Every structure is written in structure tokens, then in C-alpha cells.
mmCIF file of C-alpha atoms in Angstrom:
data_model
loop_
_atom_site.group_PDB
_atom_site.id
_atom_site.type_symbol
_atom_site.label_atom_id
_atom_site.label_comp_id
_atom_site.label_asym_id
_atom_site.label_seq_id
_atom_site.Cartn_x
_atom_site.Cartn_y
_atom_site.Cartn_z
ATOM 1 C CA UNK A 296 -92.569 -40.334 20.192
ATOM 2 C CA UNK A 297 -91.628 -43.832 19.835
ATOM 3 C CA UNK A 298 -95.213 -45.254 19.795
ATOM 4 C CA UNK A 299 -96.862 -47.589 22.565
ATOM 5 C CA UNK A 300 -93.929 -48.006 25.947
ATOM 6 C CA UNK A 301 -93.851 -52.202 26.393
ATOM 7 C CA UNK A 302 -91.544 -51.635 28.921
ATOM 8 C CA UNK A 303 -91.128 -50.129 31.953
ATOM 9 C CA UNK A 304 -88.703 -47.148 32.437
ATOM 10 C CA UNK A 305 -85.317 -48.853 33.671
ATOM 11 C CA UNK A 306 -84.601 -48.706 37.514
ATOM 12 C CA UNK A 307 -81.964 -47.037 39.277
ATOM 13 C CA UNK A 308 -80.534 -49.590 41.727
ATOM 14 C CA UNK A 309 -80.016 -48.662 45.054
ATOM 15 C CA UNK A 310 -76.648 -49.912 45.306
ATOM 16 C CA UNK A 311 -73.773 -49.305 43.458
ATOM 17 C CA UNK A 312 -71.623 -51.973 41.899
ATOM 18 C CA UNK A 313 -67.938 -51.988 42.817
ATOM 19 C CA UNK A 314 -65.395 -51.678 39.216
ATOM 20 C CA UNK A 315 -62.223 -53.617 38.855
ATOM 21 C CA UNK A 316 -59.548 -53.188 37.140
ATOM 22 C CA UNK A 317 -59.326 -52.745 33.386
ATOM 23 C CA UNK A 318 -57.396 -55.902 31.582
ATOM 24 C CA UNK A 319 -54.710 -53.892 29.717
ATOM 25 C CA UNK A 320 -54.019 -56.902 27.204
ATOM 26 C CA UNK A 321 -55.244 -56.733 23.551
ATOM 27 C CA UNK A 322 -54.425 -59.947 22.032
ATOM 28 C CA UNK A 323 -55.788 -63.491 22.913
ATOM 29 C CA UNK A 324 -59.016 -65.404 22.007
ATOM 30 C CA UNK A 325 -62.579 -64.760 23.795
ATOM 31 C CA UNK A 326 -62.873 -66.498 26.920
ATOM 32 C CA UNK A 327 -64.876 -69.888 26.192
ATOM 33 C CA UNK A 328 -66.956 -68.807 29.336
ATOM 34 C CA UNK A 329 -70.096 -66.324 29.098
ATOM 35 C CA UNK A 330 -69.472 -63.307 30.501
ATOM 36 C CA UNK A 331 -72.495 -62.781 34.170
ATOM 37 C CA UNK A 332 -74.555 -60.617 33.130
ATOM 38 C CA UNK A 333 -74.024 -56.810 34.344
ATOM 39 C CA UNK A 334 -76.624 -55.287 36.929
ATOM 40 C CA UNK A 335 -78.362 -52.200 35.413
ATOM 41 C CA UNK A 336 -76.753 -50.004 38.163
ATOM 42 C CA UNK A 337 -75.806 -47.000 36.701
ATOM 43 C CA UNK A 338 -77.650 -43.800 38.490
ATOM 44 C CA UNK A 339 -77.094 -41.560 35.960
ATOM 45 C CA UNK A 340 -78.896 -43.676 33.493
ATOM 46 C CA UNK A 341 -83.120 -42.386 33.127
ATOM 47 C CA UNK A 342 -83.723 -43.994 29.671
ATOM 48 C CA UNK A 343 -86.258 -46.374 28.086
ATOM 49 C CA UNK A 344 -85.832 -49.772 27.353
ATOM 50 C CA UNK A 345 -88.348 -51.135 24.649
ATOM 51 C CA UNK A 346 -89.138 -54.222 22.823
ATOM 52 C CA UNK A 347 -89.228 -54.424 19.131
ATOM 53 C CA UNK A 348 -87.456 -52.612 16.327
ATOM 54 C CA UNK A 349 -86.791 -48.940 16.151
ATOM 55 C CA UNK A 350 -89.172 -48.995 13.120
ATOM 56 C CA UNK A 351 -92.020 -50.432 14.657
ATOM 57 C CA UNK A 352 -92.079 -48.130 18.391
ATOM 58 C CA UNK A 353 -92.107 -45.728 15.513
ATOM 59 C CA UNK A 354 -88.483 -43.543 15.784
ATOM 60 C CA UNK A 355 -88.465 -40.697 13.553
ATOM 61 C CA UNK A 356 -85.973 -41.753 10.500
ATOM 62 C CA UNK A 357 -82.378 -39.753 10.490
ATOM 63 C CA UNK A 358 -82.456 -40.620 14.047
ATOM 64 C CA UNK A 359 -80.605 -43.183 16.585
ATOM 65 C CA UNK A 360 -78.637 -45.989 14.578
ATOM 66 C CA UNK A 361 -80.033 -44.514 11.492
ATOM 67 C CA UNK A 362 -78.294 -40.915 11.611
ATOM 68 C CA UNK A 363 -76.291 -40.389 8.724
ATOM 69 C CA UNK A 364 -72.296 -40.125 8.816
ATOM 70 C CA UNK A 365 -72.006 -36.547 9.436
ATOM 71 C CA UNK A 366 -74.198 -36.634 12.963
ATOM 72 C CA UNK A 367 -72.503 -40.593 14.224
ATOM 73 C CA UNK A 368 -71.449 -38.403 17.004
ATOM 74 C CA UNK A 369 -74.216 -35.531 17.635
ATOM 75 C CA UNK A 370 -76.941 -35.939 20.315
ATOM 76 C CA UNK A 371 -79.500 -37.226 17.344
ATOM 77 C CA UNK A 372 -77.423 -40.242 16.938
ATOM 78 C CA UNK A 373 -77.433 -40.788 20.191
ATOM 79 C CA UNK A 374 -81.512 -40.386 20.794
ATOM 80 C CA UNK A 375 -81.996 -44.313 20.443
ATOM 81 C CA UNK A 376 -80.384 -47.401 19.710
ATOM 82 C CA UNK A 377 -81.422 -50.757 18.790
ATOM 83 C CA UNK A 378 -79.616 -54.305 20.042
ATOM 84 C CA UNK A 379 -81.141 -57.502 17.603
ATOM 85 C CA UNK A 380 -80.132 -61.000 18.120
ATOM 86 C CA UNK A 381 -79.928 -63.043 14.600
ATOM 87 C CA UNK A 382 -83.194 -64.055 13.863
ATOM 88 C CA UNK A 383 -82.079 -67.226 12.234
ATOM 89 C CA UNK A 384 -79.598 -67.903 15.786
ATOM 90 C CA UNK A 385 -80.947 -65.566 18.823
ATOM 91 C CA UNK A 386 -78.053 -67.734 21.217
ATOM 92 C CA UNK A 387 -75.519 -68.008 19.189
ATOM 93 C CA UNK A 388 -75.781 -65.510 16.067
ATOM 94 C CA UNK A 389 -74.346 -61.881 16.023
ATOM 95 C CA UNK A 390 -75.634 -58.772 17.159
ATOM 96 C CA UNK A 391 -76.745 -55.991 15.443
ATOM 97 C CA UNK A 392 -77.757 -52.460 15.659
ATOM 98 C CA UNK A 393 -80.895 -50.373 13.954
ATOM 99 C CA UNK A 394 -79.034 -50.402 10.815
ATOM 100 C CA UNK A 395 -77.856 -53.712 10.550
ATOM 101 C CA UNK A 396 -74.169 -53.474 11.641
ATOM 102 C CA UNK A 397 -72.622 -55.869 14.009
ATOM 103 C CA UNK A 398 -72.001 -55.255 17.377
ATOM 104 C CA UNK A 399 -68.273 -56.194 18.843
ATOM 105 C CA UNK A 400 -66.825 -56.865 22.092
ATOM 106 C CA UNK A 401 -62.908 -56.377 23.075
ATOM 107 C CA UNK A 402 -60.828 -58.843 24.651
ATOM 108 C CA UNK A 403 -58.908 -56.501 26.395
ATOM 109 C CA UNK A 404 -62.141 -55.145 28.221
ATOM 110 C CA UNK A 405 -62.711 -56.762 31.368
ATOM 111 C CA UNK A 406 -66.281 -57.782 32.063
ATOM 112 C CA UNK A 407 -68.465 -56.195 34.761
ATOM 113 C CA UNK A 408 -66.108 -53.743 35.128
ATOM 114 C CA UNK A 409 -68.122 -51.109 34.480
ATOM 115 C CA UNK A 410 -65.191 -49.441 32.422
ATOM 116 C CA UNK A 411 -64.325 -49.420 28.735
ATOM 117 C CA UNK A 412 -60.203 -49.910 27.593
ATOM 118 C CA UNK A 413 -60.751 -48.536 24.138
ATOM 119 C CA UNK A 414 -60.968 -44.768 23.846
ATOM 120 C CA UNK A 415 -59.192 -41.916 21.882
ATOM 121 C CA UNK A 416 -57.839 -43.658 18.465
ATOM 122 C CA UNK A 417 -59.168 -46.691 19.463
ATOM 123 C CA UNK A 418 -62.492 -45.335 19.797
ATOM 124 C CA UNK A 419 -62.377 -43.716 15.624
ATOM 125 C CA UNK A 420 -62.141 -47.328 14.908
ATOM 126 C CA UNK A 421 -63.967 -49.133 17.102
ATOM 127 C CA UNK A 422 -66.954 -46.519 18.156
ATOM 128 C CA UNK A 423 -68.430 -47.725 21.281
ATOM 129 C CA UNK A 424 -72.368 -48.105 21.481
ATOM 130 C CA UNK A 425 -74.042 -45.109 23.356
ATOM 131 C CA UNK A 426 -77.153 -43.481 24.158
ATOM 132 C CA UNK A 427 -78.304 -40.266 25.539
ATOM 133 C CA UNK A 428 -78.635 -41.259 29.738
ATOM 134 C CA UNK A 429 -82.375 -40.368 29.222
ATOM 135 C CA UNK A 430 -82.453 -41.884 25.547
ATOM 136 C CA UNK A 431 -84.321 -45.415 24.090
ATOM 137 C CA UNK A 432 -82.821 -48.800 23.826
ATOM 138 C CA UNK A 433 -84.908 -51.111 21.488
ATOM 139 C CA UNK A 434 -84.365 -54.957 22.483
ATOM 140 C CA UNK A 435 -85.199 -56.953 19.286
ATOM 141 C CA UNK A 436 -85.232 -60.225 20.242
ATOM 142 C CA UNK A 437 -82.818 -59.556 23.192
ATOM 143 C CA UNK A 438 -83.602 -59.764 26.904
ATOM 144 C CA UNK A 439 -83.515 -56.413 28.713
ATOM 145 C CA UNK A 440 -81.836 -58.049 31.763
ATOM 146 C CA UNK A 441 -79.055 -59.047 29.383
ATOM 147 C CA UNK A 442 -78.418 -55.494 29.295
ATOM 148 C CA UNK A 443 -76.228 -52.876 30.944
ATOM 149 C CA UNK A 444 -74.591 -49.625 30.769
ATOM 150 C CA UNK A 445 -72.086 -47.278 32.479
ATOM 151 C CA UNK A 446 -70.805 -43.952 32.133
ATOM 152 C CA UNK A 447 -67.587 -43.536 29.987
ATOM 153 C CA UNK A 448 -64.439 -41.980 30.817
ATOM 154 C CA UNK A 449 -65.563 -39.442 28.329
ATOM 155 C CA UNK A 450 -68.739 -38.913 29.939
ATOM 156 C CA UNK A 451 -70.788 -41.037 27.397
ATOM 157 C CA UNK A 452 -73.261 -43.831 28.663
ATOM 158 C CA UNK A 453 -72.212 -46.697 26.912
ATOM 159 C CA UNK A 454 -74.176 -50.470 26.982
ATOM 160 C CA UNK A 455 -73.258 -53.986 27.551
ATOM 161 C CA UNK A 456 -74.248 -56.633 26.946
ATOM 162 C CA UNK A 457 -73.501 -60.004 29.207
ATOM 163 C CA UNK A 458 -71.651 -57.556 31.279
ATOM 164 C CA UNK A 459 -69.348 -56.940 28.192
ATOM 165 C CA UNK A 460 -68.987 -53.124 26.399
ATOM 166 C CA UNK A 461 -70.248 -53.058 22.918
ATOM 167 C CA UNK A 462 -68.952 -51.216 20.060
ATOM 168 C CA UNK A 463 -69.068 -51.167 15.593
ATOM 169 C CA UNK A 464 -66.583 -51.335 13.733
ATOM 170 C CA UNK A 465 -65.677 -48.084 11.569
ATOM 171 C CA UNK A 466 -64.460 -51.111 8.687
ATOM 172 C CA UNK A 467 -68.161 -52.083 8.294
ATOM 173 C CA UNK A 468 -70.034 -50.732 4.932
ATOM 174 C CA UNK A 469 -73.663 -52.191 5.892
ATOM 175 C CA UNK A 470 -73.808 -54.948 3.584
ATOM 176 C CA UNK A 471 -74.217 -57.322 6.852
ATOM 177 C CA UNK A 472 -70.354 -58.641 7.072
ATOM 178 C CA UNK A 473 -69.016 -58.655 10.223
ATOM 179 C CA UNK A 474 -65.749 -57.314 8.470
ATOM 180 C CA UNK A 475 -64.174 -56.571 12.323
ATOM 181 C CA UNK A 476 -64.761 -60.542 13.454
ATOM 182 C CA UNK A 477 -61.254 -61.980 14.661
ATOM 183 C CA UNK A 478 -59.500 -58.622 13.994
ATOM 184 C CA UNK A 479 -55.903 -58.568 16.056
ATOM 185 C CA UNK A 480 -57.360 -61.561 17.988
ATOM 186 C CA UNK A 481 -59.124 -59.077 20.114
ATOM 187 C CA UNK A 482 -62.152 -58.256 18.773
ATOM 188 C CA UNK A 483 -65.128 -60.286 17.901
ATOM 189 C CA UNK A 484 -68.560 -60.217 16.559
ATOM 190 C CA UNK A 485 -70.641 -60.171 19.990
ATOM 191 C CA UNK A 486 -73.521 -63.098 20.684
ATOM 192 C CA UNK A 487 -75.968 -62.090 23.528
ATOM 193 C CA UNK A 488 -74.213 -64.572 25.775
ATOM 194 C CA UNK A 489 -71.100 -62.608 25.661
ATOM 195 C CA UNK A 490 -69.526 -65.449 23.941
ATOM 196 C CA UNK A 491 -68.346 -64.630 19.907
ATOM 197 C CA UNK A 492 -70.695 -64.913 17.186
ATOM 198 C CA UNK A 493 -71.046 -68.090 15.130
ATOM 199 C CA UNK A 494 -70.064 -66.793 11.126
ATOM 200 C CA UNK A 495 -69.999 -68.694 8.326
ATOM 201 C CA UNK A 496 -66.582 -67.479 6.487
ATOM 202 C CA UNK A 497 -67.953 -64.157 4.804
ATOM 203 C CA UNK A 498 -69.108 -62.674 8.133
ATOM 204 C CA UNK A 499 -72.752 -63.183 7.272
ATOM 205 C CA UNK A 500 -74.661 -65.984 8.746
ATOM 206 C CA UNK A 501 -74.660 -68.177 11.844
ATOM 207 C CA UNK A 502 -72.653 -71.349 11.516
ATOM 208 C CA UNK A 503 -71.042 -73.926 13.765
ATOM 209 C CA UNK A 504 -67.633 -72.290 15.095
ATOM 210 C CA UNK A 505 -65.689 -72.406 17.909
ATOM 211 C CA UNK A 506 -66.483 -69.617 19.937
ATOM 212 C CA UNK A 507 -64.181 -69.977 22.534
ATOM 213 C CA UNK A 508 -61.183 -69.763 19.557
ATOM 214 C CA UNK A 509 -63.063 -67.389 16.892
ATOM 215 C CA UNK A 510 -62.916 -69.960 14.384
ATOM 216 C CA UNK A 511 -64.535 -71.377 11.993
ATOM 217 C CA UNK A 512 -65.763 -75.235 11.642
ATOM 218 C CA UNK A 513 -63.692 -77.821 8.892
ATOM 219 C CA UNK A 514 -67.410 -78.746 7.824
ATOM 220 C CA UNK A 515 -67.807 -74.669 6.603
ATOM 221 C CA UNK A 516 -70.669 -72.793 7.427
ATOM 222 C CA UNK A 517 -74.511 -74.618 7.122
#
């Protein structure tokens, strides 16, 4: 259904890894530091990972990222979903899903833990990034070994990326600003290092900011 497989169907490790403890905290600034990379060790994950766009492995429109409002949260939405690096700034530039909305990570998450600290209200506002265990992740520019997933407290199969949970941000229209970035100090517009995104000052483009401070550069964005 989603044209020609590149990739092979993702592995089920043979060893689970061990979680620690959720950090509880939900201020601060990202840790300068890139998160190691999360082992794809989640057994109840069958899916698909694929490179390319959504659009060109062929996924049926209405579907994955591109669901409309009123099924975010039914099984079509969760059929597929697409990670892209910034074309213009694959290390450093933000990531984005099938429809063009940043991807965030939360401070108060702690990496390779395999667990997710934002859930019930947190969760309206900050909707994590999940697929259907048996579902399609499209890598667009993004290696699949950057990759992770684990199973949600509410039973969802959420992804990382550099070992750290993704999620949008319910504040984001689609007209490509990264509206979340710096919100609370907690949450930031994810690179695929794990490290924040570089913005210029509308939440657009890649610039040169301080990523271990989420801010931006005196010089203003390139």
C-alpha cells in the first residue's frame, strides 16, 4: 500500500533494555549534550520503517500525519507517520512530521528511559508522536537507527528520536512556526541529535543558536 519497501521490516531485539526513572522536573534548558541514541527494543513493535516521504511510498491521503482534526486520535491517524530533518540543516534544523509540523522534545523526559512524563492534560497539549505497533514510519532524510519507540503508559507506541520521546504541539496552525520552541523552558523544537533546533526568531528557519540554552544568536538568524 505504500509503494516499493526500501527498508527492511524493523527487528525485535532479543534483549530487553532496562528503564530508569522518569525526571519529574519541567523547567530548565536542554542538556548541551546529545541524547545516545535509543536501541529499537521494543517487542511489541512489528512496523515498517521506510525512506522517503509519505507522498512518494505512496500513503493514501486522509491518512497518517495527514488525517484531519476529527480522527488526530483514531487508528487512521495512527496508520503512518513521517520524521523529516530540515532540508536546508539535516544536523541542526527542526523536525517535522508528514504535514509539516515540528516535532518537540520535553525536558522533563529522561532519555533512554523508555517512558514518557507527559500524559493526561499534558498530552491535549503536547500530543505525543505514535504509530499503530504494526504501522509505517517514513524517515525523510533521517537515519532509521536514530530511531526508537516504546509502549506508553496508555498503551500507545510512541517514537524517539536520539533516545528522546517526540511530540507536536496542539499551539501549531501549519504555517511552519515552531510556535511551542522555548515554551516554560521545557520544551523545544527537536534536531535529530536530540539537541534543540536552530530557529531564526519566527520559528521558521535554521539559524545559529545556542542549543544548549534555546536561544537565539545577537547576529539574528542567516
Amino acid at each position: 500500500m505504500f509503494g516499493n519497501r526500501l527498508t527492511r521490516v524493523l527487528a525485535t531485539a532479543t534483549a530487553a533494555l532496562a528503564l530508569s526513572s522518569c525526571a519529574a522536573g519541567s523547567g530548565g534548558a536542554p542538556p548541551a549534550q546529545a541524547a545516545p541514541p535509543q536501541a529499537n527494543s521494543n517487542a511489541d513493535f512489528d512496523g515498517t520503517f521506510l525512506a522517503g516521504t509519505a507522498a512518494g511510498n505512496g500513503a493514501a491521503p486522509g491518512t497518517g500525519d495527514l488525517a484531519p482534526p476529527r480522527e488526530q486520535r483514531s487508528p487512521v491517524a495512527r496508520r503512518w507517520v513521517q520524521i523529516s530533518a530540515d532540508p536546508a540543516d539535516r544536523a541542526s534544523g527542526p523536525l517535522r512530521n508528514g504535514a509539516g509540523r515540528a516535532l518537540y522534545f520535553f525536558t522533563g523526559d529522561t532519555p533512554s528511559a523508555g517512558a514518557s512524563a507527559c500524559a493526561g492534560a499534558c498530552a491535549e497539549t503536547w500530543p505525543p508522536v505514535v504509530v499503530d505497533p504494526r504501522g509505517t514510519v517514513f524517515l525523510d532524510r533521517v537515519p532509521e537507527q536514530a530511531v526508537g519507540h516504546f509502549v506508553r503508559t496508555d498503551g500507545l507506541t510512541q517514537l524517539t528520536v536520539a533516545g528522546r520521546p517526540v511530540y507536536r504541539y496542539a499551539g501549531d496552525t501549519g504555517d511552519g512556526r515552531a510556535r511551542g520552541h522555548g515554551l516554560d523552558g521545557a520544551w523545544f523544537a527537536a534536531a535529530p541529535s536530540g539537541q534543540a533546533a536552530r530557529l531564526d526568531p519566527d520559528g521558521r528557519d535554521t539559524a545559529t543558536a545556542d542549543a544548549s540554552q534555546g536561544t537565539y544568536p545577537s547576529g539574528g538568524a542567516r
